[in-house]
Amino acid sequence: MDFGLVLQTDPPASDVVELMGRAERNGFRYGWTFDSAVLWQEPFVIHSRILEHTERLIVGPMVTNPGTRTWEVTASTFATLNDMYGNRTVCGIGRGDSALRVAGRTPNTLARLSDAIDAIRDLAEGREAVVDGSSVRIPWIKDGRLPVWMAAYGPKALALAGRKADGFILQLADPFLTEWMVHTVRTAASDAGRDPDAITVCVAAPAYIGDDLAHAREQCRWFGGMVGNHVADLVARYGEHSGAIPESLTSYIARREGYDYSHHGRAGNPDTAFVPDDIVDRFCLLGPAEAHIEKLRALRGLGVDQFAVYAMHDAKETTIDTYGTKVIPALTA
C-alpha cells in the first residue's frame, strides 16, 4: 500500500513545502493539495516548490476540476512540471465543489468531466485533443505522462471513473462503502473492456494519531460535513431511499442545514455539528497507531492501493511521524 499526504495550501506556502518534505522522509510517496483558488493559495505554484524540495514525491491536486482552468492550461501546467521534474505529477479531478461554488458557479456535468479527462490526459502526454470543438496539440511535450484519477461517490460518477480514469479517489474510509464503491468502479471498467485491476484505488480521509478519541473526533468532524456536501447532491439527484446509494451514506445528513465554505476543511467548522460520532469514526482513522493499522489492513483487503492522509488538524507532525515509524512499515512490509 502506498501513502499520500493531503494539505490545504494555506499561507505561508513554505509550511506546505516543509510538511511535504517531512512526509517524503517518513515514507509517503504522494503529496496532494486542495485546489480552490479563492479559499487557498494557487496549488500548482506550490507544487513546483514541493517537487524542487523533494526527490521522489509524486504531486497533484485532490482535486482539480474542468471549470476553473481551461483544459489546455491544466494540461500544459502538468506537462511543464513533468518536464522540469521528471513525470512526477498525477491529476486528481472531479466535478468541482468549493472551487466553483465559492465563485458562484455550479459543479461540472459528468459529460463535461468525461471529455476533460480524455483531453487533459491526451494533451499532457503530447497527443491531439478536442477542446471546445477545436483540435489542439501542445507541440513541445516529449515523453510526457499524466495519470488521471477521478473522485466520485454516486453510481453514475463511479461508472465514469471505471470507464475512463487511471485511478479512483474515494474521500472516506468506511470499509462497507469502500467495498461497494470499488466494486462499482471495477465492474464498470470490466464492462468497458478495461482491466479492472489496472485502476489505482486511493482512499483519502483524515487520520489522527492519539489516545484522546473525543478530541480526535472534534478535530476531524469537519470531514463529515465536507462529504455531506456531495451526499446532499446525490440525495437531490437520486432520492434518499431510491436504492441507488446505500442509506449508510445518506442517512446522516438529515439534520444538515447548510454549509459555509469559509470554514471548508477546517477543524471546528460550525456547520458540521450535525455529523454524529459514529460517522466520524467510520469515515476517518482515529486513535493509536494500532487502530490505524487494523483499519488500513481491512481497506487493503478490499483493493485499496493508497491511503491519503488528510492532515487538517492540530497534530500534523505527530501523525506524519507516527505513520513513518509505525503505520507505513506495517502496511508495506
Tab-separated table of C-alpha atoms in Angstrom:
chain	number	residue	atom	x	y	z
A	1	MET	CA	0.000	0.000	0.000
A	2	ASP	CA	1.171	3.486	-0.898
A	3	PHE	CA	0.619	6.537	1.300
A	4	GLY	CA	-0.108	10.158	0.488
A	5	LEU	CA	-0.389	13.390	2.444
A	6	VAL	CA	-3.183	15.871	1.657
A	7	LEU	CA	-2.860	19.525	2.700
A	8	GLN	CA	-4.637	22.804	2.111
A	9	THR	CA	-2.413	25.464	0.555
A	10	ASP	CA	-2.733	27.929	3.413
A	11	PRO	CA	-0.032	30.590	3.606
A	12	PRO	CA	2.814	30.520	4.169
A	13	ALA	CA	3.497	28.125	1.307
A	14	SER	CA	6.829	27.288	2.914
A	15	ASP	CA	4.942	25.353	5.620
A	16	VAL	CA	3.223	23.217	2.988
A	17	VAL	CA	6.573	22.525	1.312
A	18	GLU	CA	8.177	21.628	4.646
A	19	LEU	CA	5.399	19.220	5.608
A	20	MET	CA	5.593	17.515	2.209
A	21	GLY	CA	9.331	17.058	2.659
A	22	ARG	CA	8.672	15.624	6.105
A	23	ALA	CA	6.152	13.229	4.592
A	24	GLU	CA	8.630	12.007	1.975
A	25	ARG	CA	11.261	11.393	4.643
A	26	ASN	CA	8.668	9.309	6.503
A	27	GLY	CA	7.903	7.070	3.546
A	28	PHE	CA	4.943	8.823	1.935
A	29	ARG	CA	5.033	8.527	-1.866
A	30	TYR	CA	2.342	11.077	-2.818
A	31	GLY	CA	1.781	14.719	-1.940
A	32	TRP	CA	-1.692	16.115	-2.604
A	33	THR	CA	-3.210	19.562	-2.106
A	34	PHE	CA	-6.680	21.065	-2.256
A	35	ASP	CA	-7.387	23.149	-5.373
A	36	SER	CA	-9.722	26.046	-4.639
A	37	ALA	CA	-8.208	29.320	-5.790
A	38	VAL	CA	-10.498	31.603	-3.788
A	39	LEU	CA	-10.102	29.798	-0.463
A	40	TRP	CA	-6.389	28.950	-0.616
A	41	GLN	CA	-3.213	29.821	-2.493
A	42	GLU	CA	-2.724	28.610	-6.059
A	43	PRO	CA	-1.616	24.972	-5.728
A	44	PHE	CA	0.381	24.499	-8.909
A	45	VAL	CA	2.817	27.244	-7.970
A	46	ILE	CA	3.385	25.464	-4.674
A	47	HIS	CA	3.605	22.080	-6.423
A	48	SER	CA	6.670	23.377	-8.246
A	49	ARG	CA	8.368	24.161	-4.935
A	50	ILE	CA	7.359	20.799	-3.457
A	51	LEU	CA	8.861	18.984	-6.433
A	52	GLU	CA	12.022	21.058	-6.172
A	53	HIS	CA	12.459	20.235	-2.477
A	54	THR	CA	11.693	16.513	-2.704
A	55	GLU	CA	13.296	13.715	-4.680
A	56	ARG	CA	10.635	11.113	-5.376
A	57	LEU	CA	7.293	12.510	-4.192
A	58	ILE	CA	4.500	12.362	-6.773
A	59	VAL	CA	2.441	15.552	-6.555
A	60	GLY	CA	-1.059	16.547	-7.627
A	61	PRO	CA	-4.368	18.218	-6.724
A	62	MET	CA	-7.082	16.488	-4.724
A	63	VAL	CA	-8.938	17.557	-6.725
A	64	THR	CA	-8.984	19.949	-9.650
A	65	ASN	CA	-11.988	20.303	-11.950
A	66	PRO	CA	-12.768	21.052	-15.614
A	67	GLY	CA	-14.148	24.533	-14.967
A	68	THR	CA	-11.574	26.556	-13.046
A	69	ARG	CA	-8.970	26.489	-15.810
A	70	THR	CA	-9.224	25.738	-19.498
A	71	TRP	CA	-8.143	22.199	-20.287
A	72	GLU	CA	-5.096	23.133	-22.324
A	73	VAL	CA	-3.857	25.323	-19.461
A	74	THR	CA	-4.293	22.468	-16.984
A	75	ALA	CA	-2.516	20.038	-19.299
A	76	SER	CA	0.334	22.441	-20.033
A	77	THR	CA	0.813	23.110	-16.322
A	78	PHE	CA	1.180	19.409	-15.549
A	79	ALA	CA	3.410	18.877	-18.573
A	80	THR	CA	5.671	21.768	-17.563
A	81	LEU	CA	6.101	20.344	-14.056
A	82	ASN	CA	6.822	16.928	-15.547
A	83	ASP	CA	9.396	18.369	-17.949
A	84	MET	CA	11.112	20.158	-15.069
A	85	TYR	CA	10.999	17.332	-12.507
A	86	GLY	CA	10.559	14.087	-14.421
A	87	ASN	CA	6.949	12.863	-14.706
A	88	ARG	CA	6.193	13.194	-11.004
A	89	THR	CA	2.645	14.503	-11.208
A	90	VAL	CA	-0.820	12.983	-11.031
A	91	CYS	CA	-4.079	14.723	-11.922
A	92	GLY	CA	-6.819	14.221	-9.364
A	93	ILE	CA	-10.046	15.558	-10.857
A	94	GLY	CA	-13.753	15.737	-10.077
A	95	ARG	CA	-16.874	17.730	-10.907
A	96	GLY	CA	-15.815	20.546	-8.572
A	97	ASP	CA	-17.142	21.678	-5.218
A	98	SER	CA	-15.626	24.561	-3.259
A	99	ALA	CA	-13.538	25.877	-6.165
A	100	LEU	CA	-16.675	26.558	-8.181
A	101	ARG	CA	-19.343	27.196	-5.539
A	102	VAL	CA	-17.446	29.984	-3.768
A	103	ALA	CA	-17.133	31.728	-7.140
A	104	GLY	CA	-20.866	31.479	-7.766
A	105	ARG	CA	-20.689	28.633	-10.274
A	106	THR	CA	-22.079	25.112	-10.189
A	107	PRO	CA	-20.183	21.815	-10.449
A	108	ASN	CA	-19.498	20.465	-13.925
A	109	THR	CA	-21.667	17.823	-15.528
A	110	LEU	CA	-20.338	14.296	-15.759
A	111	ALA	CA	-20.365	14.598	-19.553
A	112	ARG	CA	-18.031	17.586	-19.386
A	113	LEU	CA	-15.843	15.838	-16.835
A	114	SER	CA	-15.613	12.794	-19.096
A	115	ASP	CA	-14.446	14.909	-22.036
A	116	ALA	CA	-11.985	16.778	-19.815
A	117	ILE	CA	-10.366	13.583	-18.535
A	118	ASP	CA	-9.610	12.478	-22.078
A	119	ALA	CA	-8.467	15.893	-23.272
A	120	ILE	CA	-6.218	16.765	-20.321
A	121	ARG	CA	-4.514	13.360	-20.376
A	122	ASP	CA	-4.022	13.414	-24.144
A	123	LEU	CA	-2.701	16.964	-24.226
A	124	ALA	CA	-0.357	16.445	-21.265
A	125	GLU	CA	1.083	13.347	-22.939
A	126	GLY	CA	1.663	15.136	-26.263
A	127	ARG	CA	-1.354	13.917	-28.214
A	128	GLU	CA	-4.001	15.912	-30.033
A	129	ALA	CA	-7.298	16.527	-28.266
A	130	VAL	CA	-10.560	18.345	-28.908
A	131	VAL	CA	-11.110	21.366	-26.662
A	132	ASP	CA	-14.347	23.305	-27.087
A	133	GLY	CA	-14.729	21.953	-30.608
A	134	SER	CA	-11.193	22.704	-31.790
A	135	SER	CA	-8.332	20.267	-32.235
A	136	VAL	CA	-5.369	21.235	-30.070
A	137	ARG	CA	-1.903	19.767	-29.567
A	138	ILE	CA	0.942	21.069	-27.405
A	139	PRO	CA	3.984	20.599	-29.674
A	140	TRP	CA	6.818	20.854	-27.162
A	141	ILE	CA	5.744	17.910	-25.000
A	142	LYS	CA	8.016	14.875	-25.317
A	143	ASP	CA	7.615	11.660	-23.340
A	144	GLY	CA	5.047	13.196	-21.011
A	145	ARG	CA	2.975	11.001	-18.716
A	146	LEU	CA	-0.071	12.042	-16.701
A	147	PRO	CA	-2.250	9.545	-14.823
A	148	VAL	CA	-5.729	10.974	-14.253
A	149	TRP	CA	-7.529	9.834	-11.105
A	150	MET	CA	-11.192	10.702	-10.672
A	151	ALA	CA	-13.014	11.448	-7.406
A	152	ALA	CA	-16.532	10.016	-7.236
A	153	TYR	CA	-19.365	8.970	-4.911
A	154	GLY	CA	-22.590	8.401	-6.890
A	155	PRO	CA	-23.374	5.494	-9.209
A	156	LYS	CA	-23.000	7.422	-12.470
A	157	ALA	CA	-19.753	9.063	-11.379
A	158	LEU	CA	-18.364	5.742	-10.159
A	159	ALA	CA	-19.214	4.191	-13.516
A	160	LEU	CA	-17.441	7.028	-15.333
A	161	ALA	CA	-14.349	6.520	-13.190
A	162	GLY	CA	-14.364	2.860	-14.166
A	163	ARG	CA	-14.702	3.651	-17.867
A	164	LYS	CA	-12.220	6.500	-18.146
A	165	ALA	CA	-9.903	7.112	-15.190
A	166	ASP	CA	-6.498	5.667	-14.382
A	167	GLY	CA	-7.330	5.851	-10.689
A	168	PHE	CA	-10.339	6.245	-8.407
A	169	ILE	CA	-10.289	8.642	-5.428
A	170	LEU	CA	-12.737	7.874	-2.640
A	171	GLN	CA	-12.909	10.555	0.032
A	172	LEU	CA	-13.947	8.468	3.028
A	173	ALA	CA	-12.530	5.415	4.786
A	174	ASP	CA	-15.625	3.405	5.681
A	175	PRO	CA	-14.931	-0.252	4.750
A	176	PHE	CA	-18.561	-1.061	3.856
A	177	LEU	CA	-18.890	1.903	1.490
A	178	THR	CA	-15.394	1.353	0.134
A	179	GLU	CA	-16.255	-2.216	-0.834
A	180	TRP	CA	-19.450	-1.106	-2.608
A	181	MET	CA	-17.785	1.749	-4.476
A	182	VAL	CA	-14.670	-0.166	-5.520
A	183	HIS	CA	-16.878	-2.969	-6.810
A	184	THR	CA	-18.979	-0.470	-8.803
A	185	VAL	CA	-15.888	1.140	-10.356
A	186	ARG	CA	-14.271	-2.159	-11.279
A	187	THR	CA	-17.500	-3.589	-12.690
A	188	ALA	CA	-17.819	-0.536	-14.942
A	189	ALA	CA	-14.204	-0.947	-16.044
A	190	SER	CA	-14.772	-4.592	-16.903
A	191	ASP	CA	-17.984	-3.774	-18.795
A	192	ALA	CA	-15.998	-1.206	-20.811
A	193	GLY	CA	-13.399	-3.812	-21.780
A	194	ARG	CA	-10.747	-2.471	-19.404
A	195	ASP	CA	-8.666	-4.380	-16.891
A	196	PRO	CA	-10.415	-3.514	-13.590
A	197	ASP	CA	-7.294	-4.276	-11.586
A	198	ALA	CA	-5.351	-1.657	-13.549
A	199	ILE	CA	-7.336	1.146	-11.868
A	200	THR	CA	-5.499	2.502	-8.827
A	201	VAL	CA	-7.790	2.894	-5.808
A	202	CYS	CA	-6.981	5.750	-3.435
A	203	VAL	CA	-8.904	6.254	-0.187
A	204	ALA	CA	-8.442	9.731	1.284
A	205	ALA	CA	-9.596	10.638	4.791
A	206	PRO	CA	-8.443	12.369	7.972
A	207	ALA	CA	-6.075	10.378	10.149
A	208	TYR	CA	-5.388	11.487	13.710
A	209	ILE	CA	-2.871	9.733	15.929
A	210	GLY	CA	-3.626	9.995	19.658
A	211	ASP	CA	-5.327	8.358	22.612
A	212	ASP	CA	-7.895	11.106	23.263
A	213	LEU	CA	-10.667	9.886	20.970
A	214	ALA	CA	-13.084	12.698	21.844
A	215	HIS	CA	-10.513	15.329	20.890
A	216	ALA	CA	-9.602	13.465	17.697
A	217	ARG	CA	-13.258	13.386	16.682
A	218	GLU	CA	-13.633	17.132	17.159
A	219	GLN	CA	-10.516	17.738	15.086
A	220	CYS	CA	-11.886	15.607	12.222
A	221	ARG	CA	-15.658	16.214	12.378
A	222	TRP	CA	-15.292	18.751	9.546
A	223	PHE	CA	-14.748	15.843	7.159
A	224	GLY	CA	-18.271	14.529	7.624
A	225	GLY	CA	-19.526	17.965	6.651
A	226	MET	CA	-17.360	18.061	3.548
A	227	VAL	CA	-18.549	14.634	2.445
A	228	GLY	CA	-22.076	15.743	3.295
A	229	ASN	CA	-21.941	18.368	0.543
A	230	HIS	CA	-21.511	15.625	-2.042
A	231	VAL	CA	-24.050	13.365	-0.362
A	232	ALA	CA	-26.616	16.188	-0.431
A	233	ASP	CA	-26.082	16.460	-4.199
A	234	LEU	CA	-26.619	12.711	-4.546
A	235	VAL	CA	-29.813	12.787	-2.487
A	236	ALA	CA	-31.133	15.654	-4.619
A	237	ARG	CA	-30.348	13.668	-7.767
A	238	TYR	CA	-31.347	10.128	-6.788
A	239	GLY	CA	-33.583	10.498	-3.726
A	240	GLU	CA	-32.774	9.368	-0.201
A	241	HIS	CA	-34.496	5.973	-0.487
A	242	SER	CA	-34.004	5.232	-4.178
A	243	GLY	CA	-31.742	2.256	-3.572
A	244	ALA	CA	-29.114	3.793	-5.851
A	245	ILE	CA	-26.991	4.885	-2.878
A	246	PRO	CA	-26.535	2.969	0.390
A	247	GLU	CA	-28.540	4.509	3.227
A	248	SER	CA	-25.459	4.159	5.415
A	249	LEU	CA	-24.047	7.015	3.325
A	250	THR	CA	-27.141	9.224	3.086
A	251	SER	CA	-28.969	8.952	6.406
A	252	TYR	CA	-26.593	11.086	8.473
A	253	ILE	CA	-27.271	14.321	6.546
A	254	ALA	CA	-30.917	14.509	7.672
A	255	ARG	CA	-30.061	17.289	10.152
A	256	ARG	CA	-27.778	19.156	7.746
A	257	GLU	CA	-28.997	22.767	7.428
A	258	GLY	CA	-26.416	24.449	5.211
A	259	TYR	CA	-22.727	24.982	4.655
A	260	ASP	CA	-20.412	27.989	4.803
A	261	TYR	CA	-17.333	27.417	2.651
A	262	SER	CA	-15.305	29.905	4.655
A	263	HIS	CA	-14.846	27.043	7.170
A	264	HIS	CA	-14.345	24.368	4.499
A	265	GLY	CA	-11.984	21.590	5.517
A	266	ARG	CA	-11.130	23.124	8.882
A	267	ALA	CA	-11.297	21.788	12.425
A	268	GLY	CA	-14.046	23.475	14.406
A	269	ASN	CA	-16.276	24.066	11.384
A	270	PRO	CA	-19.596	25.166	12.960
A	271	ASP	CA	-21.594	23.765	10.036
A	272	THR	CA	-20.654	20.179	10.902
A	273	ALA	CA	-22.368	19.863	14.287
A	274	PHE	CA	-24.907	17.566	12.595
A	275	VAL	CA	-22.211	14.932	11.968
A	276	PRO	CA	-22.536	12.187	14.611
A	277	ASP	CA	-19.598	10.480	16.287
A	278	ASP	CA	-20.180	7.180	14.509
A	279	ILE	CA	-19.796	8.863	11.106
A	280	VAL	CA	-16.511	10.435	12.186
A	281	ASP	CA	-15.323	7.024	13.380
A	282	ARG	CA	-16.424	5.290	10.172
A	283	PHE	CA	-15.138	7.887	7.718
A	284	CYS	CA	-11.816	8.667	9.449
A	285	LEU	CA	-8.883	6.875	11.096
A	286	LEU	CA	-8.578	7.810	14.755
A	287	GLY	CA	-6.765	6.580	17.834
A	288	PRO	CA	-3.404	4.905	18.430
A	289	ALA	CA	-1.266	3.609	15.593
A	290	GLU	CA	-2.525	0.058	16.084
A	291	ALA	CA	-6.101	1.125	15.314
A	292	HIS	CA	-4.957	2.777	12.094
A	293	ILE	CA	-3.025	-0.327	11.064
A	294	GLU	CA	-6.016	-2.590	11.684
A	295	LYS	CA	-8.380	-0.455	9.578
A	296	LEU	CA	-5.848	0.036	6.801
A	297	ARG	CA	-5.299	-3.706	6.546
A	298	ALA	CA	-9.058	-4.108	6.110
A	299	LEU	CA	-9.090	-1.440	3.389
A	300	ARG	CA	-6.116	-3.030	1.654
A	301	GLY	CA	-8.032	-6.297	1.620
A	302	LEU	CA	-10.846	-4.504	-0.230
A	303	GLY	CA	-8.484	-3.463	-3.017
A	304	VAL	CA	-7.280	-0.075	-1.778
A	305	ASP	CA	-3.844	0.748	-3.219
A	306	GLN	CA	-3.189	4.057	-1.475
A	307	PHE	CA	-4.306	5.777	1.698
A	308	ALA	CA	-4.013	9.561	1.566
A	309	VAL	CA	-3.953	11.289	4.956
A	310	TYR	CA	-5.976	14.479	5.288
A	311	ALA	CA	-3.928	16.416	7.855
A	312	MET	CA	-6.172	19.368	8.627
A	313	HIS	CA	-5.920	19.213	12.403
A	314	ASP	CA	-3.646	20.119	15.311
A	315	ALA	CA	-1.413	17.027	15.129
A	316	LYS	CA	0.043	17.178	11.628
A	317	GLU	CA	3.656	16.497	12.562
A	318	THR	CA	2.821	13.785	15.089
A	319	THR	CA	0.587	11.983	12.626
A	320	ILE	CA	3.131	12.185	9.789
A	321	ASP	CA	5.962	10.973	12.015
A	322	THR	CA	3.985	8.143	13.601
A	323	TYR	CA	2.846	6.974	10.200
A	324	GLY	CA	6.501	6.950	9.200
A	325	THR	CA	7.717	4.967	12.189
A	326	LYS	CA	4.778	2.590	12.790
A	327	VAL	CA	1.937	2.621	10.284
A	328	ILE	CA	3.665	2.691	6.894
A	329	PRO	CA	6.204	-0.037	7.809
A	330	ALA	CA	3.363	-2.289	8.964
A	331	LEU	CA	1.482	-1.875	5.671
A	332	THR	CA	4.459	-2.067	3.320
A	333	ALA	CA	6.472	-4.875	4.916
